[in-house]
Short mmCIF file of C-alpha atoms in Angstrom, two decimals:
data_model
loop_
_atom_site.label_atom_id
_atom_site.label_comp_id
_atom_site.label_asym_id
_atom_site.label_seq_id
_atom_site.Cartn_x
_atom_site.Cartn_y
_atom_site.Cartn_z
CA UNK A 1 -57.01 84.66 -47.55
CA UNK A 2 -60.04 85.95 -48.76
CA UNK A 3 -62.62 84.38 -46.44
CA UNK A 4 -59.92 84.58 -43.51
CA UNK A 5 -59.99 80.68 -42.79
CA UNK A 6 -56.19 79.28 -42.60
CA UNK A 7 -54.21 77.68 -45.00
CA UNK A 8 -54.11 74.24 -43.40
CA UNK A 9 -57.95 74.23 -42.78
CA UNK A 10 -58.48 75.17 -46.71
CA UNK A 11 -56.08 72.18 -47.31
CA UNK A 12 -57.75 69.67 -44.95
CA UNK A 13 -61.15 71.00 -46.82
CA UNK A 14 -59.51 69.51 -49.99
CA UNK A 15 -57.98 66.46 -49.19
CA UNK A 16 -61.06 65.86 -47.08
CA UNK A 17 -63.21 66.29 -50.06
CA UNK A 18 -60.80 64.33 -52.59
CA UNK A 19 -60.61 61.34 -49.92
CA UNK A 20 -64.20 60.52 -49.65
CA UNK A 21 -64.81 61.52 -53.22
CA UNK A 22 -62.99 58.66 -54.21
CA UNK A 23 -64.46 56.15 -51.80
CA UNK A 24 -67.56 56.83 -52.68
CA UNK A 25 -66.73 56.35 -56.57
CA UNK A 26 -64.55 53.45 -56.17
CA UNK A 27 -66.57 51.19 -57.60
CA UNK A 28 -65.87 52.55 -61.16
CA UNK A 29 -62.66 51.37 -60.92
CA UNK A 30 -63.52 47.52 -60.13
CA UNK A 31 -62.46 45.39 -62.57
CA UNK A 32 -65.33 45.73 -65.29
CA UNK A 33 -66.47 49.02 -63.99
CA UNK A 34 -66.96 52.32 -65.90
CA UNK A 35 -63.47 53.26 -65.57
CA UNK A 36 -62.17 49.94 -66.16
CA UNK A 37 -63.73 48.35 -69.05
CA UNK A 38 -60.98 46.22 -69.83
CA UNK A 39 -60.96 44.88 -66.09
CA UNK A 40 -57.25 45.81 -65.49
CA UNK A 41 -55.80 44.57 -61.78
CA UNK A 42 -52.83 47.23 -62.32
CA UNK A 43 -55.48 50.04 -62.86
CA UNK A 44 -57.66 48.59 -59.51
CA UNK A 45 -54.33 48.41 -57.40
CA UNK A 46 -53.41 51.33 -58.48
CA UNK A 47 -56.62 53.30 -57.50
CA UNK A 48 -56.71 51.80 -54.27
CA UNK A 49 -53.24 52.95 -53.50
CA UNK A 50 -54.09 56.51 -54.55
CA UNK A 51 -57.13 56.15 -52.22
CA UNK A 52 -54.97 54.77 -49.20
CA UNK A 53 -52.49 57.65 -50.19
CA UNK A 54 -55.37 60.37 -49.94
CA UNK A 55 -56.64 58.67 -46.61
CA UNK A 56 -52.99 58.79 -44.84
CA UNK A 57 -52.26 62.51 -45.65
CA UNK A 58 -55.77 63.08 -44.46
CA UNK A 59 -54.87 61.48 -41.10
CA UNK A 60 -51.47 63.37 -41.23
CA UNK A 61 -52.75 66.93 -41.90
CA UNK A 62 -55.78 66.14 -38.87
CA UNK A 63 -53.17 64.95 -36.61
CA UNK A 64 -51.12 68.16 -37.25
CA UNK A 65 -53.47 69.89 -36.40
CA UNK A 66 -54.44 68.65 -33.50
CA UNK A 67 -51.15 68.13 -31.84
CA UNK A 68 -49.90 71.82 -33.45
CA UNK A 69 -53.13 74.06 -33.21
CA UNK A 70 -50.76 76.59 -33.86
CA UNK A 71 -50.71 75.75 -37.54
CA UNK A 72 -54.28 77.04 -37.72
CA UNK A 73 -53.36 80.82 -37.04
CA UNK A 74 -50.91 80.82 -40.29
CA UNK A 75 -52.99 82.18 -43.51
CA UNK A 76 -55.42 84.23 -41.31
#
């Protein structure tokens, strides 16, 4: 509200940043890598799900948006 921008832009702003954030630090969470010392598969899977997860509402939220542009007036 305070820079007038609408909710659902803020959001895609977010998830946006949160989706390619992980991409681009994925590779800490390889099997051996800094987040996985112990070169856990369950921990791996697991962060690619959440990254798959991140990628789909990303997708969702654009596609709202640009089959409802309405959604962009609400929050202004």
């Amino acid at each position: 509200m305070a820079f007038g921008i609408a909710y659902i832009h803020s959001f895609l702003a977010i998830i946006t940043w949160a989706s390619f954030g992980h991409l681009i630090t994925l590779n800490d969470d390889w099997p051996g890598g800094w987040n996985n010392p112990k070169k856990s598969k369950s921990f791996w899977r697991s962060s690619l799900v959440a990254m798959v997860l991140k990628f789909v509402v990303l997708i969702l939220i654009m596609n709202l948006i640009w089959k409802y542009p309405v959604v962009s007036s609400y929050g202004v």
